[in-house]
CSV table of C-alpha atoms in Angstrom, one decimal:
chain,number,residue,atom,x,y,z
A,1,UNK,CA,-15.2,18.1,9.1
A,2,UNK,CA,-17.2,15.7,7.0
A,3,UNK,CA,-14.5,13.7,5.2
A,4,UNK,CA,-15.2,11.2,2.4
A,5,UNK,CA,-12.7,8.6,1.3
A,6,UNK,CA,-13.4,7.6,-2.3
A,7,UNK,CA,-12.3,4.0,-3.2
A,8,UNK,CA,-12.9,1.7,-6.3
A,9,UNK,CA,-10.7,-1.2,-5.2
A,10,UNK,CA,-11.6,-4.0,-2.7
A,11,UNK,CA,-8.2,-5.3,-1.8
A,12,UNK,CA,-4.6,-4.3,-1.5
A,13,UNK,CA,-2.5,-1.8,0.5
A,14,UNK,CA,-4.6,1.3,-0.5
A,15,UNK,CA,-7.7,-0.4,0.8
A,16,UNK,CA,-6.1,-1.3,4.1
A,17,UNK,CA,-4.8,2.3,4.4
A,18,UNK,CA,-8.3,3.7,3.6
A,19,UNK,CA,-10.0,1.6,6.3
A,20,UNK,CA,-7.4,2.6,8.9
A,21,UNK,CA,-7.4,6.3,8.0
A,22,UNK,CA,-11.2,6.5,8.0
A,23,UNK,CA,-11.3,4.9,11.4
A,24,UNK,CA,-8.6,7.2,12.7
A,25,UNK,CA,-10.5,10.3,11.5
A,26,UNK,CA,-13.6,9.0,13.2
A,27,UNK,CA,-11.7,8.6,16.4
A,28,UNK,CA,-10.7,12.2,16.2
A,29,UNK,CA,-14.3,13.3,16.1
A,30,UNK,CA,-14.7,13.9,12.3
A,31,UNK,CA,-17.7,12.8,10.3
A,32,UNK,CA,-15.9,10.0,8.4
A,33,UNK,CA,-17.3,8.3,5.4
A,34,UNK,CA,-16.1,5.8,2.7
A,35,UNK,CA,-17.7,5.5,-0.7
A,36,UNK,CA,-16.6,2.3,-2.4
A,37,UNK,CA,-17.1,-1.5,-2.6
A,38,UNK,CA,-17.3,-3.8,0.4
A,39,UNK,CA,-13.9,-5.1,1.5
A,40,UNK,CA,-12.4,-7.2,4.3
A,41,UNK,CA,-12.2,-4.0,6.5
A,42,UNK,CA,-15.7,-2.7,5.9
A,43,UNK,CA,-17.1,-4.2,9.1
A,44,UNK,CA,-14.1,-2.9,11.2
A,45,UNK,CA,-14.5,0.6,9.8
A,46,UNK,CA,-18.2,0.6,10.6
A,47,UNK,CA,-17.5,-0.6,14.1
A,48,UNK,CA,-15.1,2.3,14.5
A,49,UNK,CA,-17.8,4.9,13.6
A,50,UNK,CA,-17.2,5.2,9.8
A,51,UNK,CA,-20.3,5.4,7.5
A,52,UNK,CA,-19.6,3.1,4.6
A,53,UNK,CA,-21.6,3.7,1.4
A,54,UNK,CA,-21.5,0.6,-0.8
A,55,UNK,CA,-20.9,1.6,-4.4
A,56,UNK,CA,-18.6,0.1,-7.0
A,57,UNK,CA,-16.9,1.2,-10.2
A,58,UNK,CA,-15.3,-1.9,-11.7
A,59,UNK,CA,-13.3,-0.3,-14.5
A,60,UNK,CA,-12.6,3.0,-16.2
A,61,UNK,CA,-15.4,2.1,-18.7
A,62,UNK,CA,-18.0,1.5,-15.9
A,63,UNK,CA,-20.0,4.6,-16.6
A,64,UNK,CA,-22.9,3.4,-14.5
A,65,UNK,CA,-20.6,2.9,-11.5
A,66,UNK,CA,-19.1,6.3,-12.0
A,67,UNK,CA,-22.6,7.9,-12.0
A,68,UNK,CA,-23.4,6.1,-8.7
A,69,UNK,CA,-20.1,7.3,-7.1
A,70,UNK,CA,-20.8,10.9,-8.2
A,71,UNK,CA,-24.3,10.8,-6.9
A,72,UNK,CA,-23.1,9.5,-3.5
A,73,UNK,CA,-20.4,12.2,-3.3
A,74,UNK,CA,-22.7,15.0,-4.2
A,75,UNK,CA,-25.4,13.9,-1.7
A,76,UNK,CA,-22.9,13.8,1.2
A,77,UNK,CA,-21.8,17.5,0.7
A,78,UNK,CA,-18.3,16.8,2.1
A,79,UNK,CA,-15.7,19.3,3.3
A,80,UNK,CA,-12.9,17.1,2.0
A,81,UNK,CA,-12.9,14.3,-0.6
A,82,UNK,CA,-9.9,12.1,-0.4
A,83,UNK,CA,-9.3,9.9,-3.5
A,84,UNK,CA,-7.5,6.7,-2.7
A,85,UNK,CA,-6.8,4.8,-5.9
A,86,UNK,CA,-6.1,5.7,-9.6
A,87,UNK,CA,-9.7,5.4,-10.9
A,88,UNK,CA,-11.0,7.4,-7.9
A,89,UNK,CA,-8.2,9.9,-8.4
A,90,UNK,CA,-9.1,10.6,-12.0
A,91,UNK,CA,-12.8,10.8,-11.3
A,92,UNK,CA,-12.6,12.9,-8.2
A,93,UNK,CA,-10.2,15.4,-9.7
A,94,UNK,CA,-12.2,15.8,-12.9
A,95,UNK,CA,-15.2,16.5,-10.7
A,96,UNK,CA,-13.3,19.0,-8.6
A,97,UNK,CA,-12.0,20.9,-11.6
A,98,UNK,CA,-15.5,21.1,-13.0
A,99,UNK,CA,-16.8,22.5,-9.7
A,100,UNK,CA,-19.1,19.5,-9.3
A,101,UNK,CA,-18.3,18.8,-5.6
A,102,UNK,CA,-19.8,22.0,-4.2
A,103,UNK,CA,-16.7,23.5,-2.8
A,104,UNK,CA,-15.2,20.4,-1.3
A,105,UNK,CA,-11.4,20.3,-1.0
A,106,UNK,CA,-9.9,17.5,-3.1
A,107,UNK,CA,-6.9,15.4,-2.0
A,108,UNK,CA,-5.4,12.4,-3.9
A,109,UNK,CA,-3.0,9.8,-2.5
A,110,UNK,CA,-0.6,8.5,-5.1
A,111,UNK,CA,-0.1,5.0,-3.6
A,112,UNK,CA,2.0,3.6,-6.4
A,113,UNK,CA,3.3,3.9,-10.0
A,114,UNK,CA,2.2,1.9,-13.0
A,115,UNK,CA,4.3,-1.3,-13.5
A,116,UNK,CA,5.5,-0.1,-16.9
A,117,UNK,CA,6.9,3.1,-15.3
A,118,UNK,CA,8.0,1.8,-11.9
A,119,UNK,CA,11.7,2.1,-12.6
A,120,UNK,CA,11.3,5.9,-12.8
A,121,UNK,CA,11.0,5.8,-9.0
A,122,UNK,CA,14.4,5.9,-7.3
A,123,UNK,CA,15.3,2.3,-6.2
A,124,UNK,CA,12.5,0.5,-8.1
A,125,UNK,CA,13.1,-1.9,-10.9
A,126,UNK,CA,10.9,-2.2,-14.0
A,127,UNK,CA,7.9,-4.3,-12.8
A,128,UNK,CA,6.1,-4.8,-16.1
A,129,UNK,CA,6.2,-4.2,-19.8
A,130,UNK,CA,6.2,-0.7,-21.0
A,131,UNK,CA,3.0,0.4,-22.8
A,132,UNK,CA,2.7,3.3,-25.2
A,133,UNK,CA,-0.2,4.7,-23.3
A,134,UNK,CA,1.6,4.7,-19.9
A,135,UNK,CA,3.4,8.0,-20.4
A,136,UNK,CA,0.3,9.7,-21.6
A,137,UNK,CA,-1.9,8.3,-18.9
A,138,UNK,CA,0.4,8.4,-15.9
A,139,UNK,CA,2.7,11.3,-16.7
A,140,UNK,CA,1.1,13.8,-19.0
A,141,UNK,CA,-2.5,12.9,-18.0
A,142,UNK,CA,-1.6,12.8,-14.3
A,143,UNK,CA,-0.1,16.3,-14.5
A,144,UNK,CA,-3.0,17.7,-16.4
A,145,UNK,CA,-5.7,16.2,-14.2
A,146,UNK,CA,-4.0,17.4,-11.0
A,147,UNK,CA,-3.8,21.0,-12.3
A,148,UNK,CA,-7.4,20.8,-13.5
A,149,UNK,CA,-8.6,19.4,-10.2
A,150,UNK,CA,-6.8,22.1,-8.1
A,151,UNK,CA,-6.2,19.6,-5.3
A,152,UNK,CA,-3.3,18.4,-3.3
A,153,UNK,CA,-1.4,15.1,-3.8
A,154,UNK,CA,-0.2,13.0,-0.8
A,155,UNK,CA,2.6,10.5,-1.4
A,156,UNK,CA,3.7,8.0,1.3
A,157,UNK,CA,7.4,8.1,0.5
A,158,UNK,CA,10.1,10.6,-0.5
A,159,UNK,CA,11.0,8.3,-3.4
A,160,UNK,CA,7.6,8.6,-5.0
A,161,UNK,CA,7.5,12.3,-4.2
A,162,UNK,CA,10.5,12.7,-6.4
A,163,UNK,CA,8.7,10.8,-9.1
A,164,UNK,CA,5.7,13.1,-8.8
A,165,UNK,CA,7.7,16.3,-9.1
A,166,UNK,CA,10.6,15.3,-11.4
A,167,UNK,CA,8.9,12.8,-13.7
A,168,UNK,CA,5.2,13.7,-13.6
A,169,UNK,CA,5.9,17.4,-13.3
A,170,UNK,CA,3.7,18.3,-10.3
A,171,UNK,CA,4.5,21.5,-8.5
A,172,UNK,CA,6.4,20.8,-5.2
A,173,UNK,CA,4.0,23.1,-3.3
A,174,UNK,CA,1.0,20.7,-3.9
A,175,UNK,CA,2.8,17.5,-3.0
A,176,UNK,CA,2.8,16.4,0.7
A,177,UNK,CA,4.9,13.4,1.9
A,178,UNK,CA,2.8,11.6,4.6
A,179,UNK,CA,3.9,8.1,5.4
A,180,UNK,CA,1.3,5.4,5.8
A,181,UNK,CA,0.7,4.3,9.4
A,182,UNK,CA,-0.6,1.3,11.3
A,183,UNK,CA,-2.4,0.7,14.6
A,184,UNK,CA,0.4,-0.6,17.0
A,185,UNK,CA,-2.3,-2.1,19.3
A,186,UNK,CA,-3.9,-4.2,16.6
A,187,UNK,CA,-0.5,-5.2,15.2
A,188,UNK,CA,1.2,-6.0,18.5
A,189,UNK,CA,4.0,-8.6,19.0
A,190,UNK,CA,2.8,-12.1,19.8
A,191,UNK,CA,4.1,-14.4,22.6
A,192,UNK,CA,4.6,-17.2,20.1
A,193,UNK,CA,7.4,-19.7,20.9
A,194,UNK,CA,9.1,-21.2,17.8
A,195,UNK,CA,8.9,-25.0,17.7
A,196,UNK,CA,10.8,-26.5,14.8
A,197,UNK,CA,11.9,-24.6,11.7
A,198,UNK,CA,11.2,-20.8,11.8
A,199,UNK,CA,8.4,-19.5,9.6
A,200,UNK,CA,8.8,-16.5,7.3
A,201,UNK,CA,5.5,-14.8,6.2
A,202,UNK,CA,4.8,-13.0,2.9
A,203,UNK,CA,1.7,-10.8,2.6
A,204,UNK,CA,0.2,-9.2,-0.5
A,205,UNK,CA,-1.5,-9.6,-3.9
A,206,UNK,CA,0.0,-12.4,-6.0
A,207,UNK,CA,1.0,-10.2,-9.0
A,208,UNK,CA,4.1,-9.9,-11.1
A,209,UNK,CA,5.4,-6.8,-9.3
A,210,UNK,CA,5.7,-8.8,-6.1
A,211,UNK,CA,8.2,-11.2,-7.6
A,212,UNK,CA,6.9,-14.2,-5.7
A,213,UNK,CA,8.8,-16.5,-8.1
A,214,UNK,CA,12.1,-14.9,-6.9
A,215,UNK,CA,11.0,-15.5,-3.3
A,216,UNK,CA,10.3,-19.2,-4.0
A,217,UNK,CA,13.7,-19.5,-5.6
A,218,UNK,CA,15.2,-18.1,-2.5
A,219,UNK,CA,13.3,-20.2,0.0
A,220,UNK,CA,14.2,-23.3,-2.0
A,221,UNK,CA,17.8,-22.6,-1.1
A,222,UNK,CA,17.0,-22.3,2.6
A,223,UNK,CA,15.8,-25.8,3.7
A,224,UNK,CA,15.6,-24.8,7.4
A,225,UNK,CA,12.8,-22.4,6.7
A,226,UNK,CA,9.0,-22.6,6.3
A,227,UNK,CA,7.1,-20.1,4.2
A,228,UNK,CA,3.6,-18.8,4.8
A,229,UNK,CA,2.1,-16.9,1.8
A,230,UNK,CA,-0.9,-14.8,2.7
A,231,UNK,CA,-2.9,-13.4,-0.2
A,232,UNK,CA,-4.5,-14.1,-3.6
A,233,UNK,CA,-4.2,-12.8,-7.1
A,234,UNK,CA,-3.6,-13.6,-10.8
A,235,UNK,CA,-0.5,-15.7,-10.1
A,236,UNK,CA,-2.1,-18.0,-7.5
A,237,UNK,CA,-2.3,-21.0,-9.9
A,238,UNK,CA,1.3,-20.6,-10.9
A,239,UNK,CA,2.4,-20.4,-7.2
A,240,UNK,CA,0.3,-23.5,-6.3
A,241,UNK,CA,2.1,-25.5,-9.1
A,242,UNK,CA,5.5,-24.3,-8.1
A,243,UNK,CA,5.1,-25.0,-4.4
A,244,UNK,CA,4.2,-28.6,-5.1
A,245,UNK,CA,7.7,-29.2,-6.7
A,246,UNK,CA,10.5,-31.0,-4.8
A,247,UNK,CA,12.5,-28.6,-2.7
A,248,UNK,CA,9.4,-26.7,-1.6
A,249,UNK,CA,6.7,-29.4,-1.2
A,250,UNK,CA,5.6,-29.5,2.5
A,251,UNK,CA,7.4,-26.3,3.4
A,252,UNK,CA,5.0,-23.7,1.9
A,253,UNK,CA,1.5,-22.9,3.2
A,254,UNK,CA,-0.8,-20.9,1.0
A,255,UNK,CA,-3.3,-19.2,3.3
A,256,UNK,CA,-5.1,-17.3,0.6
A,257,UNK,CA,-6.8,-14.0,1.2
A,258,UNK,CA,-7.6,-13.3,4.9
A,259,UNK,CA,-9.7,-10.7,6.6
A,260,UNK,CA,-7.2,-10.0,9.4
A,261,UNK,CA,-3.5,-10.1,8.6
A,262,UNK,CA,-2.6,-9.7,12.3
A,263,UNK,CA,-3.4,-13.3,13.0
A,264,UNK,CA,-1.1,-14.5,10.2
A,265,UNK,CA,1.7,-12.2,11.3
A,266,UNK,CA,1.4,-13.7,14.8
A,267,UNK,CA,2.3,-17.1,13.4
A,268,UNK,CA,5.6,-16.0,11.9
A,269,UNK,CA,9.2,-15.5,13.1
A,270,UNK,CA,10.2,-13.0,10.4
A,271,UNK,CA,8.7,-11.2,7.4
A,272,UNK,CA,9.8,-11.1,3.8
A,273,UNK,CA,9.1,-8.6,1.0
A,274,UNK,CA,10.4,-9.6,-2.5
A,275,UNK,CA,8.9,-6.8,-4.7
A,276,UNK,CA,10.4,-5.1,-7.7
A,277,UNK,CA,8.7,-1.9,-6.8
A,278,UNK,CA,7.0,-0.4,-3.7
A,279,UNK,CA,6.0,2.9,-2.2
A,280,UNK,CA,5.4,2.6,1.6
A,281,UNK,CA,3.9,-0.8,1.8
A,282,UNK,CA,1.3,-1.4,4.5
A,283,UNK,CA,2.3,-5.1,4.9
A,284,UNK,CA,5.8,-4.0,5.8
A,285,UNK,CA,4.6,-1.6,8.4
A,286,UNK,CA,2.1,-4.1,9.9
A,287,UNK,CA,4.9,-6.8,10.2
A,288,UNK,CA,7.3,-4.3,11.8
A,289,UNK,CA,4.6,-3.2,14.3
A,290,UNK,CA,4.1,-6.9,15.1
A,291,UNK,CA,7.8,-7.1,16.1
A,292,UNK,CA,9.0,-9.1,13.1
A,293,UNK,CA,12.5,-8.7,11.7
A,294,UNK,CA,12.4,-7.9,8.0
A,295,UNK,CA,14.1,-9.2,4.9
A,296,UNK,CA,13.2,-7.0,1.9
A,297,UNK,CA,14.3,-5.7,-1.4
A,298,UNK,CA,15.6,-2.2,-1.2
A,299,UNK,CA,13.0,-0.7,-3.5
A,300,UNK,CA,11.1,2.6,-3.5
A,301,UNK,CA,10.3,3.9,0.0
A,302,UNK,CA,11.4,0.7,1.8
A,303,UNK,CA,14.9,2.0,2.8
A,304,UNK,CA,13.2,5.1,4.3
A,305,UNK,CA,11.5,2.8,6.8
A,306,UNK,CA,13.8,-0.2,7.2
A,307,UNK,CA,17.3,0.5,8.5
A,308,UNK,CA,19.5,-2.1,7.0
A,309,UNK,CA,21.2,-4.3,9.7
A,310,UNK,CA,19.0,-2.7,12.4
A,311,UNK,CA,15.4,-3.5,11.7
A,312,UNK,CA,16.1,-6.1,9.1
A,313,UNK,CA,18.2,-6.9,6.0
A,314,UNK,CA,17.8,-5.2,2.6
A,315,UNK,CA,18.7,-7.0,-0.6
A,316,UNK,CA,19.0,-6.1,-4.3
A,317,UNK,CA,15.8,-6.6,-6.4
A,318,UNK,CA,15.5,-9.8,-8.5
A,319,UNK,CA,18.5,-11.4,-6.6
A,320,UNK,CA,17.3,-14.8,-5.3
A,321,UNK,CA,20.7,-15.7,-4.0
A,322,UNK,CA,21.0,-12.5,-1.9
A,323,UNK,CA,17.5,-13.0,-0.6
A,324,UNK,CA,18.3,-16.6,0.3
A,325,UNK,CA,21.5,-15.5,2.2
A,326,UNK,CA,19.5,-12.9,4.2
A,327,UNK,CA,16.8,-15.4,5.1
A,328,UNK,CA,19.3,-18.1,6.0
A,329,UNK,CA,21.2,-15.6,8.3
A,330,UNK,CA,18.1,-14.7,10.2
A,331,UNK,CA,16.6,-18.2,10.2
A,332,UNK,CA,19.8,-19.5,11.9
A,333,UNK,CA,20.1,-16.6,14.5
A,334,UNK,CA,17.0,-16.3,16.7
A,335,UNK,CA,18.6,-13.7,19.0
A,336,UNK,CA,19.4,-11.4,16.1
A,337,UNK,CA,15.8,-11.9,14.8
A,338,UNK,CA,14.4,-10.9,18.2
A,339,UNK,CA,16.6,-7.8,18.4
A,340,UNK,CA,15.7,-6.7,14.9
A,341,UNK,CA,12.1,-7.3,15.6
A,342,UNK,CA,12.2,-5.1,18.7
A,343,UNK,CA,14.0,-2.4,16.8
A,344,UNK,CA,11.4,-2.7,13.9
A,345,UNK,CA,8.5,-2.1,16.3
A,346,UNK,CA,10.3,0.9,17.9
A,347,UNK,CA,10.7,2.3,14.4
A,348,UNK,CA,6.9,2.1,13.9
A,349,UNK,CA,6.2,3.7,17.3
A,350,UNK,CA,8.5,6.5,16.5
A,351,UNK,CA,7.1,7.6,13.2
A,352,UNK,CA,4.7,5.2,11.4
A,353,UNK,CA,1.7,4.8,13.6
A,354,UNK,CA,-1.8,5.6,12.5
A,355,UNK,CA,-1.8,8.7,14.7
A,356,UNK,CA,1.3,10.0,12.9
A,357,UNK,CA,-0.4,9.3,9.5
A,358,UNK,CA,-3.7,11.0,10.6
A,359,UNK,CA,-1.7,14.1,11.8
A,360,UNK,CA,-0.1,14.4,8.4
A,361,UNK,CA,-3.2,13.9,6.4
A,362,UNK,CA,-5.2,16.4,8.5
A,363,UNK,CA,-2.4,19.0,7.8
A,364,UNK,CA,-2.8,18.3,4.1
A,365,UNK,CA,-6.6,18.7,4.3
A,366,UNK,CA,-6.0,22.0,6.0
A,367,UNK,CA,-3.8,23.2,3.1
A,368,UNK,CA,-6.3,22.0,0.5
A,369,UNK,CA,-9.2,23.8,2.2
A,370,UNK,CA,-7.2,27.0,2.3
A,371,UNK,CA,-6.6,26.6,-1.5
A,372,UNK,CA,-2.9,26.3,-1.1
C-alpha cells in the first residue's frame, strides 16, 4: 500500500510515533510517506526508506499551509491517509468526507485530550483551564467530523478509548485501541555504572500538563538524587529560574531539546513522569525499553503499561510528597531499581514494541479500506 502520515507538529510524542510508524511500515515493504514539517526524526525516517514531503501548517488559520498539505496529499494518490495530530485530524477528515482524497481510507490517531477536558479521561487530572469552546471543538466537533470523514480512530490506550466513546460519542465499532510502540534495539539498556548519586531523567515538552514544578518540588526533597531534564517548551524560563535556587542548584541539568533521546536515557538510573494527564506516552515506553525503572503519576493509560511495584512505582497526581518518597525509595535501592528495570524492558518486549504497534495499525488500515 501507499500510506501517507499527515503531520503538522515538529516535536512531541505524536511526532516520535509518526517517525517510528512510517519507518516500520517501510520495513514491511509499504510505500511509506510523511507530509509535514521537518523534525528531529526526519533524517532517520528517510534513512529507513520513508519519503518525507516537507510542508507546514502552523495553525488552524494557516490557509496557505493547508492548501499545500492538500496539494501534496492529492498528488500522492495514497491508499491510506493516517492523520497524526489534531490539525491534521480535522483537515484530513474534512477532505475525506468531501471525497477529496480519491478513495483513500482515512485513519486518525487521537494522541491526547485538550488540557481543559483532560479530567474526562479516567485517571487524568484537569491539566489546564476550561474554555467555553473546548466542548464544542473537542466533543461535539470531534464527533461530527469523525462521522463526516467516515474514517477510523486509533487510540493508544483503553482510558482514552473510553473518553472517545463515552464522552465524545464515537461509535465503538470505529475505535481501535492500538498501543504505541518503540524499537527495542534503538532503546536498549546501557552498560552504565553509577558513580556518585543516581540520576533520574525526565523527557518531554516543558508545558503545564507535565507538572515539572511538582517534579522539582519532589526532587528538592531527595538530596541524594540528580535530575536530568531533556526537552524544551514554554516553561523553560521558569524551570531555569527554579533550578538555580538553593536545594536544587548544582543537582539539575537542563539538556534542552535533543535529536536522540536514547543517548539521554543511557545516562540515567531511573525515569520519572510527573504529568497531570497522559495517553500512552512515548517517553515512558522508550525509558522502559532502555531498562529503566519508572516513577510515574498514575494517569490515563500509564497504569495499563506500568505494573505498580513490578516495573516501577505509581503515585497520585500533583502529590510532590508521594513522588519524593517513590524517588527516594528507588534512589536508595540499586538492586530494586535494576530488577524493576529488567521487568520494564520485558514488559515492552511482550507488548509494546514497534512491531506490535505496526501490526495493530495495519489491522486498522484494513478495516478502514473495507469501509468498516
